[in-house]
Amino acid sequence: MRRILIVGGGYAGFYTAWKLEKKLRRGEAEVTLVDPRPYLTYQPFLPEVVAGSVEARHAAVSLRRHLRRTRIVAGMVTAIDHGHRVVTVRPAEGESFELGYDVVVVTAGAVTRKFPVPGIAEQAIGLKHVEEAVAIRDRLLTAFDRAATLPPGPRRQRLLTVTFVGGGFSGVEGFGELLSLATALLARYPELSRDELRFHLVEASGRILPEVTDRPGRWVVRSLERRGARVHLNTRVTSAVGGHVVLSSGEEFDSELIVWTAGNGANPVTGRHTDLPVDQRGLIVVRPDLRVGTEAAPVPDAWAAGDDAAVPDLASPVPGARTVPNAQHAYRQGKLLARNIIATLRGRPTKPYVHHSLGAIATLGLGRGIFQYRRIVVTGLPAWLMHRGYHVLAVPSWERKVRVLAVWLTAALFGRDILSLASVQHPREAFVTGGEPVRAES
């Protein structure tokens, strides 16, 4: 049997394995998937996890539960040597080892792009994984509890100040949902006032949400500012040492919670640790049919898709355009990649990836959203309902769809759960201290 190795269990990798399981004949090939996490993160739900509108586990899809005929290896691929048909895997426990293959599928995804801003590495948290979304929510809830016991002043103001860096979809959706949660929490905290909330969204360019046109983008800025937020365009964070945020505009303030969503960068595995061809951004060069290489020089038995691949966008009128790194493309590329691998195994021609965008849609908080398809723009409650409807249909497996719907219906009846479980990040604290009070860090 041919050995198919999938590097990464995100959208593209999960759907490739899922479709291969359904389409491969018995004994035709064996599939192995390597990923350090035992689940696929459905990233469009992370802003709602931040706001408590979706249970954290429901934004993740178990690999072992749904990939029943795929061998799952819990580890991180640190190098790909296609010349010798092996990858190096670093498991969570034990020594690194080599794993051989006949066909490799690289769907390792992207990583959070970081810049050398003083204090960011020590103070900020990303919004790319379920654990980060849960931590952001718990930190806000804990900050409210702590602020409610303090008199008005600098320390209380710091606890009620939130800063998001990056105005793309992830940043704007997370920012809008957390602002919605914070505003709703005020009803439960009579000690705090709306004027004490400080929400800052910092974007280095002159606009947010680059996937929509200028006019809808400006509407989103106005909508956030009407809700009390500050949107800083053409502005960079120059320092965040000790939680003291300094902006390039000269403004300074203390912020208890700093969330970094300033885009994606190339995965180090594809950017620096492979002999497969990569472009200047560190993305794997692929043909329209997702085979690695170019039309003139294809690389045998190597495929790539998703955020770590420079996939030609045949639907774009711009020559040389590449598909944007989002779930919409990765999901479809994974399914096509599986079909093309099977076609190659059976001596049939492959098909190119062509997908016309279904539009851009974003949630901006409970009951608020924006949708754009070409010149059609929908805002407010209808867009928010469209966002929920689209994503509950898109999340993999009926089991997850039902669970998410159940949480939404429960929240509609009883409201959002505002319980903080920040203590789970230190599960032994109560045992070690024996009930002695521990002062929170400043």
Short mmCIF file of C-alpha atoms in Angstrom, two decimals:
data_model
loop_
_atom_site.label_atom_id
_atom_site.label_comp_id
_atom_site.label_asym_id
_atom_site.label_seq_id
_atom_site.Cartn_x
_atom_site.Cartn_y
_atom_site.Cartn_z
CA MET A 1 0.00 0.00 0.00
CA ARG A 2 1.03 3.58 -0.61
CA ARG A 3 1.80 5.51 2.57
CA ILE A 4 0.17 8.96 2.62
CA LEU A 5 1.47 11.29 5.33
CA ILE A 6 -0.46 14.46 6.21
CA VAL A 7 1.49 17.15 8.07
CA GLY A 8 -0.99 19.17 10.14
CA GLY A 9 -4.56 18.58 11.26
CA GLY A 10 -6.14 21.97 10.55
CA TYR A 11 -8.92 22.57 8.02
CA ALA A 12 -7.01 21.43 4.96
CA GLY A 13 -5.36 18.45 6.67
CA PHE A 14 -8.53 17.27 8.42
CA TYR A 15 -10.67 17.42 5.29
CA THR A 16 -7.98 15.74 3.21
CA ALA A 17 -7.85 12.81 5.63
CA TRP A 18 -11.65 12.71 6.02
CA LYS A 19 -12.24 12.54 2.27
CA LEU A 20 -9.43 10.04 1.72
CA GLU A 21 -11.06 7.72 4.26
CA LYS A 22 -14.32 7.90 2.34
CA LYS A 23 -12.89 7.54 -1.16
CA LEU A 24 -9.94 5.15 -0.83
CA ARG A 25 -10.54 1.51 -1.63
CA ARG A 26 -9.62 -1.09 0.95
CA GLY A 27 -5.89 -1.80 0.75
CA GLU A 28 -5.25 1.07 -1.69
CA ALA A 29 -3.34 3.31 0.72
CA GLU A 30 -2.80 3.97 4.42
CA VAL A 31 -3.13 7.46 5.83
CA THR A 32 -1.15 8.97 8.72
CA LEU A 33 -1.77 12.44 10.15
CA VAL A 34 0.75 14.21 12.40
CA ASP A 35 -0.32 17.12 14.61
CA PRO A 36 0.65 18.22 18.13
CA ARG A 37 -3.01 18.85 19.04
CA PRO A 38 -5.60 16.05 19.11
CA TYR A 39 -8.24 18.24 17.50
CA LEU A 40 -9.10 20.61 14.68
CA THR A 41 -9.81 24.15 15.89
CA TYR A 42 -12.79 25.71 14.14
CA GLN A 43 -11.32 29.21 14.25
CA PRO A 44 -14.43 31.18 13.15
CA PHE A 45 -15.98 30.19 16.51
CA LEU A 46 -13.08 31.54 18.60
CA PRO A 47 -14.57 35.06 18.93
CA GLU A 48 -17.78 33.49 20.24
CA VAL A 49 -15.75 31.35 22.65
CA VAL A 50 -14.20 34.63 23.84
CA ALA A 51 -17.70 36.01 24.47
CA GLY A 52 -19.03 32.82 26.07
CA SER A 53 -21.54 32.25 23.25
CA VAL A 54 -19.93 28.93 22.26
CA GLU A 55 -18.57 26.31 24.66
CA ALA A 56 -14.80 25.96 24.19
CA ARG A 57 -14.87 22.23 23.43
CA HIS A 58 -17.53 22.76 20.77
CA ALA A 59 -15.09 24.90 18.76
CA ALA A 60 -12.78 21.89 18.49
CA VAL A 61 -13.31 18.68 16.53
CA SER A 62 -11.62 15.51 17.80
CA LEU A 63 -9.31 13.95 15.21
CA ARG A 64 -9.50 10.44 16.65
CA ARG A 65 -13.28 10.50 16.89
CA HIS A 66 -13.85 11.47 13.25
CA LEU A 67 -10.76 10.04 11.49
CA ARG A 68 -11.32 6.42 12.42
CA ARG A 69 -9.18 4.82 9.70
CA THR A 70 -6.34 7.31 9.88
CA ARG A 71 -3.30 6.77 12.09
CA ILE A 72 -2.96 9.83 14.35
CA VAL A 73 0.54 10.70 15.55
CA ALA A 74 0.64 13.25 18.40
CA GLY A 75 3.71 15.31 17.66
CA MET A 76 5.14 18.23 15.75
CA VAL A 77 6.85 17.81 12.39
CA THR A 78 10.10 19.77 12.66
CA ALA A 79 11.61 18.95 9.26
CA ILE A 80 10.52 17.55 5.89
CA ASP A 81 13.15 15.77 3.77
CA HIS A 82 11.27 14.94 0.61
CA GLY A 83 14.42 13.80 -1.13
CA HIS A 84 14.54 10.84 1.25
CA ARG A 85 10.76 10.67 1.82
CA VAL A 86 10.96 11.18 5.60
CA VAL A 87 9.82 13.75 8.14
CA THR A 88 11.22 14.35 11.60
CA VAL A 89 8.61 14.25 14.36
CA ARG A 90 9.06 15.69 17.84
CA PRO A 91 6.52 14.07 20.20
CA ALA A 92 5.32 15.57 23.46
CA GLU A 93 7.17 12.79 25.30
CA GLY A 94 10.35 11.01 24.24
CA GLU A 95 12.96 11.59 21.58
CA SER A 96 12.37 12.83 18.06
CA PHE A 97 12.01 10.17 15.39
CA GLU A 98 11.74 9.85 11.63
CA LEU A 99 8.56 8.82 9.84
CA GLY A 100 8.69 7.53 6.28
CA TYR A 101 6.12 8.05 3.54
CA ASP A 102 5.42 7.65 -0.16
CA VAL A 103 3.16 10.69 -0.59
CA VAL A 104 3.34 13.80 1.59
CA VAL A 105 0.56 16.35 2.12
CA VAL A 106 1.75 19.56 3.79
CA THR A 107 -1.11 21.35 5.54
CA ALA A 108 0.77 22.67 8.56
CA GLY A 109 -1.03 26.02 8.51
CA ALA A 110 0.37 29.36 9.56
CA VAL A 111 1.57 30.76 12.87
CA THR A 112 0.80 34.08 14.57
CA ARG A 113 3.00 36.77 13.09
CA LYS A 114 4.96 38.58 15.79
CA PHE A 115 7.08 41.71 15.70
CA PRO A 116 9.93 42.64 18.09
CA VAL A 117 7.84 45.06 20.16
CA PRO A 118 9.17 45.37 23.73
CA GLY A 119 6.86 43.71 26.23
CA ILE A 120 4.56 41.97 23.73
CA ALA A 121 6.10 38.51 24.17
CA GLU A 122 5.68 38.80 27.96
CA GLN A 123 2.24 40.49 28.12
CA ALA A 124 0.16 39.64 25.03
CA ILE A 125 -1.93 36.60 24.17
CA GLY A 126 -2.90 35.42 20.68
CA LEU A 127 -6.28 34.37 19.30
CA LYS A 128 -5.53 31.36 17.15
CA HIS A 129 -6.33 28.43 19.45
CA VAL A 130 -9.15 27.44 21.78
CA GLU A 131 -6.93 27.73 24.85
CA GLU A 132 -6.16 31.37 24.01
CA ALA A 133 -9.84 32.24 23.50
CA VAL A 134 -10.75 30.71 26.87
CA ALA A 135 -7.90 32.54 28.60
CA ILE A 136 -8.97 35.90 27.12
CA ARG A 137 -12.53 35.43 28.38
CA ASP A 138 -11.44 34.28 31.83
CA ARG A 139 -8.98 37.15 32.19
CA LEU A 140 -11.70 39.70 31.42
CA LEU A 141 -14.11 38.12 33.89
CA THR A 142 -11.41 37.95 36.57
CA ALA A 143 -10.49 41.58 35.91
CA PHE A 144 -14.10 42.62 36.52
CA ASP A 145 -14.16 40.73 39.82
CA ARG A 146 -10.94 42.35 40.97
CA ALA A 147 -11.89 45.85 39.76
CA ALA A 148 -15.21 45.70 41.61
CA THR A 149 -13.36 45.47 44.94
CA LEU A 150 -11.08 48.46 44.27
CA PRO A 151 -11.82 52.18 44.62
CA PRO A 152 -11.71 54.31 41.44
CA GLY A 153 -8.12 54.93 40.44
CA PRO A 154 -5.26 53.86 38.17
CA ARG A 155 -5.25 50.21 39.26
CA ARG A 156 -8.98 49.81 38.68
CA GLN A 157 -8.71 51.61 35.34
CA ARG A 158 -5.94 49.26 34.19
CA LEU A 159 -8.10 46.22 35.00
CA LEU A 160 -10.92 47.60 32.85
CA THR A 161 -8.69 48.40 29.85
CA VAL A 162 -8.42 45.98 26.92
CA THR A 163 -6.15 46.37 23.87
CA PHE A 164 -6.38 44.43 20.61
CA VAL A 165 -3.50 44.78 18.15
CA GLY A 166 -4.49 44.00 14.56
CA GLY A 167 -7.61 44.91 12.61
CA GLY A 168 -8.12 41.84 10.45
CA PHE A 169 -11.07 39.49 10.77
CA SER A 170 -9.73 37.69 13.83
CA GLY A 171 -8.95 40.92 15.66
CA VAL A 172 -12.15 42.77 14.80
CA GLU A 173 -14.43 39.82 15.57
CA GLY A 174 -12.67 39.04 18.85
CA PHE A 175 -12.69 42.72 19.78
CA GLY A 176 -16.38 43.16 18.99
CA GLU A 177 -17.43 40.03 20.87
CA LEU A 178 -15.36 40.85 23.95
CA LEU A 179 -16.73 44.41 23.95
CA SER A 180 -20.24 42.95 23.80
CA LEU A 181 -19.48 40.67 26.76
CA ALA A 182 -17.91 43.48 28.80
CA THR A 183 -20.87 45.79 28.20
CA ALA A 184 -23.32 43.06 29.23
CA LEU A 185 -21.30 42.34 32.40
CA LEU A 186 -21.89 45.87 33.72
CA ALA A 187 -25.45 44.90 34.65
CA ARG A 188 -23.98 42.34 37.09
CA TYR A 189 -21.42 44.76 38.56
CA PRO A 190 -23.20 47.80 39.99
CA GLU A 191 -19.85 48.96 41.43
CA LEU A 192 -18.56 49.65 37.89
CA SER A 193 -19.71 52.22 35.34
CA ARG A 194 -19.73 52.20 31.53
CA ASP A 195 -17.38 55.19 31.43
CA GLU A 196 -14.64 53.14 33.11
CA LEU A 197 -14.42 50.62 30.26
CA ARG A 198 -11.53 51.29 27.86
CA PHE A 199 -11.39 49.19 24.70
CA HIS A 200 -8.61 49.99 22.18
CA LEU A 201 -8.25 48.48 18.70
CA VAL A 202 -4.88 49.33 17.15
CA GLU A 203 -4.30 48.87 13.40
CA ALA A 204 -1.12 49.83 11.56
CA SER A 205 -2.87 50.51 8.24
CA GLY A 206 -5.53 53.08 7.41
CA ARG A 207 -8.46 50.63 7.55
CA ILE A 208 -9.74 47.50 9.23
CA LEU A 209 -11.23 44.34 7.69
CA PRO A 210 -9.25 44.37 4.41
CA GLU A 211 -11.56 41.65 3.03
CA VAL A 212 -14.41 44.17 2.71
CA THR A 213 -14.43 47.42 0.74
CA ASP A 214 -13.77 50.86 2.22
CA ARG A 215 -17.36 51.93 2.91
CA PRO A 216 -18.36 48.83 4.95
CA GLY A 217 -15.02 49.04 6.74
CA ARG A 218 -15.74 52.62 7.80
CA TRP A 219 -19.20 51.54 8.98
CA VAL A 220 -17.59 48.94 11.27
CA VAL A 221 -15.30 51.60 12.76
CA ARG A 222 -18.26 53.91 13.42
CA SER A 223 -20.26 51.03 14.91
CA LEU A 224 -17.46 50.14 17.34
CA GLU A 225 -16.91 53.77 18.32
CA ARG A 226 -20.64 54.27 19.00
CA ARG A 227 -20.33 51.43 21.49
CA GLY A 228 -17.54 53.25 23.33
CA ALA A 229 -14.46 51.69 21.71
CA ARG A 230 -11.39 53.54 20.44
CA VAL A 231 -10.12 52.54 16.99
CA HIS A 232 -6.56 53.71 16.29
CA LEU A 233 -5.82 53.59 12.54
CA ASN A 234 -2.37 54.20 11.03
CA THR A 235 -1.02 53.45 14.48
CA ARG A 236 1.45 50.91 15.86
CA VAL A 237 2.19 49.65 19.36
CA THR A 238 5.79 50.63 20.07
CA SER A 239 6.00 49.18 23.59
CA ALA A 240 3.94 47.15 26.05
CA VAL A 241 6.45 46.62 28.85
CA GLY A 242 4.69 45.69 32.07
CA GLY A 243 1.29 46.22 30.43
CA HIS A 244 2.03 49.91 29.78
CA VAL A 245 1.01 50.41 26.15
CA VAL A 246 2.76 53.09 24.12
CA LEU A 247 1.36 53.94 20.67
CA SER A 248 3.19 55.51 17.74
CA SER A 249 0.71 58.40 18.00
CA GLY A 250 2.21 59.27 21.37
CA GLU A 251 -0.75 58.05 23.43
CA GLU A 252 0.03 55.89 26.49
CA PHE A 253 -2.13 53.85 28.86
CA ASP A 254 -2.01 50.79 31.11
CA SER A 255 -3.85 47.70 29.87
CA GLU A 256 -4.53 44.54 31.85
CA LEU A 257 -5.38 42.49 28.75
CA ILE A 258 -3.45 42.75 25.46
CA VAL A 259 -4.51 40.53 22.56
CA TRP A 260 -2.18 40.19 19.55
CA THR A 261 -3.97 39.46 16.25
CA ALA A 262 -1.60 41.15 13.79
CA GLY A 263 -1.89 38.55 11.04
CA ASN A 264 -0.26 35.24 10.18
CA GLY A 265 3.31 34.33 9.35
CA ALA A 266 4.85 31.39 7.52
CA ASN A 267 5.12 28.16 9.46
CA PRO A 268 8.80 27.63 10.38
CA VAL A 269 8.64 24.06 9.06
CA THR A 270 7.76 25.18 5.54
CA GLY A 271 9.75 28.38 5.72
CA ARG A 272 13.10 26.98 6.90
CA HIS A 273 13.06 23.22 7.41
CA THR A 274 12.15 21.55 4.14
CA ASP A 275 13.66 20.85 0.74
CA LEU A 276 10.30 21.53 -0.95
CA PRO A 277 10.21 24.75 -3.03
CA VAL A 278 8.99 27.84 -1.15
CA ASP A 279 8.41 31.44 -2.21
CA GLN A 280 9.84 34.60 -0.64
CA ARG A 281 7.17 34.54 2.08
CA GLY A 282 8.04 31.00 3.15
CA LEU A 283 4.93 29.45 1.55
CA ILE A 284 5.13 26.23 -0.42
CA VAL A 285 4.88 26.74 -4.18
CA VAL A 286 2.00 24.72 -5.64
CA ARG A 287 0.28 24.33 -8.97
CA PRO A 288 -3.45 24.99 -9.43
CA ASP A 289 -4.16 21.29 -8.77
CA LEU A 290 -2.33 21.63 -5.38
CA ARG A 291 0.65 19.53 -6.44
CA VAL A 292 3.90 21.04 -5.12
CA GLY A 293 6.07 22.73 -7.75
CA THR A 294 5.34 24.55 -10.97
CA GLU A 295 3.80 23.52 -14.28
CA ALA A 296 7.29 23.13 -15.71
CA ALA A 297 8.79 21.43 -12.66
CA PRO A 298 6.25 19.52 -10.53
CA VAL A 299 7.53 17.73 -7.44
CA PRO A 300 6.47 14.07 -7.48
CA ASP A 301 4.38 12.76 -4.58
CA ALA A 302 4.15 16.12 -2.79
CA TRP A 303 1.00 18.16 -2.22
CA ALA A 304 0.14 21.21 -0.14
CA ALA A 305 -2.89 23.34 0.69
CA GLY A 306 -4.21 25.81 3.22
CA ASP A 307 -2.39 28.68 4.90
CA ASP A 308 1.10 27.27 4.30
CA ALA A 309 0.68 27.06 0.50
CA ALA A 310 0.81 29.73 -2.21
CA VAL A 311 -2.23 28.47 -4.13
CA PRO A 312 -2.92 30.25 -7.46
CA ASP A 313 -6.31 31.99 -7.39
CA LEU A 314 -7.77 31.13 -10.78
CA ALA A 315 -11.02 32.94 -9.90
CA SER A 316 -9.23 36.27 -9.48
CA PRO A 317 -8.95 38.70 -12.43
CA VAL A 318 -5.52 39.76 -11.13
CA PRO A 319 -2.67 37.82 -12.82
CA GLY A 320 -0.54 35.90 -10.37
CA ALA A 321 -3.00 36.30 -7.48
CA ARG A 322 -2.95 33.77 -4.65
CA THR A 323 -5.88 32.59 -2.55
CA VAL A 324 -6.21 34.39 0.77
CA PRO A 325 -5.50 32.31 3.90
CA ASN A 326 -8.93 31.64 5.35
CA ALA A 327 -11.17 28.73 6.32
CA GLN A 328 -13.31 29.06 3.22
CA HIS A 329 -10.39 28.16 0.96
CA ALA A 330 -8.64 25.64 3.23
CA TYR A 331 -11.84 23.60 3.65
CA ARG A 332 -12.40 23.34 -0.10
CA GLN A 333 -8.74 22.83 -0.94
CA GLY A 334 -8.57 19.89 1.47
CA LYS A 335 -11.49 18.13 -0.22
CA LEU A 336 -10.08 18.72 -3.72
CA LEU A 337 -6.62 17.62 -2.60
CA ALA A 338 -8.00 14.25 -1.48
CA ARG A 339 -9.78 13.78 -4.81
CA ASN A 340 -6.64 14.69 -6.77
CA ILE A 341 -4.46 12.28 -4.77
CA ILE A 342 -6.90 9.46 -5.47
CA ALA A 343 -7.04 10.43 -9.15
CA THR A 344 -3.24 10.25 -9.31
CA LEU A 345 -3.18 6.84 -7.59
CA ARG A 346 -5.64 5.56 -10.18
CA GLY A 347 -3.98 7.14 -13.20
CA ARG A 348 -6.65 9.76 -13.82
CA PRO A 349 -6.14 13.50 -14.47
CA THR A 350 -6.31 15.99 -11.62
CA LYS A 351 -8.52 19.07 -11.40
CA PRO A 352 -7.43 22.65 -10.64
CA TYR A 353 -8.69 24.53 -7.61
CA VAL A 354 -11.19 27.22 -8.59
CA HIS A 355 -13.45 28.80 -6.02
CA HIS A 356 -15.41 32.05 -6.33
CA SER A 357 -15.75 33.81 -3.00
CA LEU A 358 -19.07 33.52 -1.19
CA GLY A 359 -18.47 36.94 0.34
CA ALA A 360 -17.08 38.17 3.66
CA ILE A 361 -19.01 37.93 6.91
CA ALA A 362 -18.06 38.91 10.44
CA THR A 363 -19.64 39.03 13.88
CA LEU A 364 -19.21 42.25 15.86
CA GLY A 365 -20.88 41.13 19.06
CA LEU A 366 -24.24 39.74 20.12
CA GLY A 367 -26.84 40.77 17.52
CA ARG A 368 -24.32 42.72 15.43
CA GLY A 369 -22.54 41.73 12.23
CA ILE A 370 -21.58 42.66 8.68
CA PHE A 371 -21.79 40.74 5.40
CA GLN A 372 -20.57 41.78 1.97
CA TYR A 373 -20.90 39.99 -1.36
CA ARG A 374 -19.67 42.17 -4.19
CA ARG A 375 -21.84 45.31 -3.91
CA ILE A 376 -24.36 43.78 -1.54
CA VAL A 377 -23.79 44.84 2.07
CA VAL A 378 -25.89 43.63 5.02
CA THR A 379 -25.31 44.96 8.54
CA GLY A 380 -26.70 44.52 12.04
CA LEU A 381 -28.92 41.68 13.22
CA PRO A 382 -29.56 40.11 9.76
CA ALA A 383 -25.80 39.83 9.12
CA TRP A 384 -25.25 38.38 12.58
CA LEU A 385 -27.92 35.73 11.95
CA MET A 386 -26.32 34.95 8.58
CA HIS A 387 -22.95 34.55 10.30
CA ARG A 388 -24.35 32.07 12.80
CA GLY A 389 -26.28 30.16 10.16
CA TYR A 390 -23.29 29.85 7.83
CA HIS A 391 -20.87 28.67 10.48
CA VAL A 392 -23.15 26.16 12.16
CA LEU A 393 -23.52 24.57 8.73
CA ALA A 394 -19.78 24.76 8.05
CA VAL A 395 -18.45 23.31 11.32
CA PRO A 396 -17.50 19.64 10.69
CA SER A 397 -19.80 16.83 11.84
CA TRP A 398 -23.45 16.81 12.83
CA GLU A 399 -22.45 16.14 16.42
CA ARG A 400 -20.72 19.53 16.64
CA LYS A 401 -23.55 21.33 14.83
CA VAL A 402 -26.10 20.03 17.33
CA ARG A 403 -23.94 20.89 20.35
CA VAL A 404 -23.37 24.47 19.14
CA LEU A 405 -27.06 24.96 18.38
CA ALA A 406 -27.94 23.68 21.86
CA VAL A 407 -25.61 26.23 23.49
CA TRP A 408 -27.05 29.07 21.41
CA LEU A 409 -30.62 28.10 22.30
CA THR A 410 -29.72 27.85 25.98
CA ALA A 411 -28.06 31.26 25.89
CA ALA A 412 -31.13 32.74 24.20
CA LEU A 413 -33.26 31.53 27.12
CA PHE A 414 -30.95 32.13 30.09
CA GLY A 415 -28.27 34.52 28.82
CA ARG A 416 -24.54 33.99 28.53
CA ASP A 417 -22.62 32.10 31.19
CA ILE A 418 -20.37 34.62 32.97
CA LEU A 419 -18.46 32.16 35.13
CA SER A 420 -14.68 32.52 35.07
CA LEU A 421 -12.57 29.38 35.36
CA ALA A 422 -9.21 31.12 35.27
CA SER A 423 -8.12 28.98 38.22
CA VAL A 424 -7.91 25.92 35.95
CA GLN A 425 -4.67 27.40 34.62
CA HIS A 426 -3.22 26.75 38.12
CA PRO A 427 -5.03 23.58 39.24
CA ARG A 428 -2.64 22.76 42.11
CA GLU A 429 -2.76 26.19 43.76
CA ALA A 430 -5.50 25.35 46.28
CA PHE A 431 -3.82 22.06 47.14
CA VAL A 432 -0.38 23.64 47.61
CA THR A 433 -1.53 26.65 49.62
CA GLY A 434 -3.90 24.67 51.82
CA GLY A 435 -6.53 27.40 51.65
CA GLU A 436 -4.15 30.25 52.49
CA PRO A 437 -5.08 33.39 50.49
CA VAL A 438 -2.79 34.16 47.56
CA ARG A 439 -2.43 37.76 46.49
CA ALA A 440 -3.04 38.29 42.75
CA GLU A 441 -0.06 39.51 40.76
CA SER A 442 -0.05 43.18 39.78
#
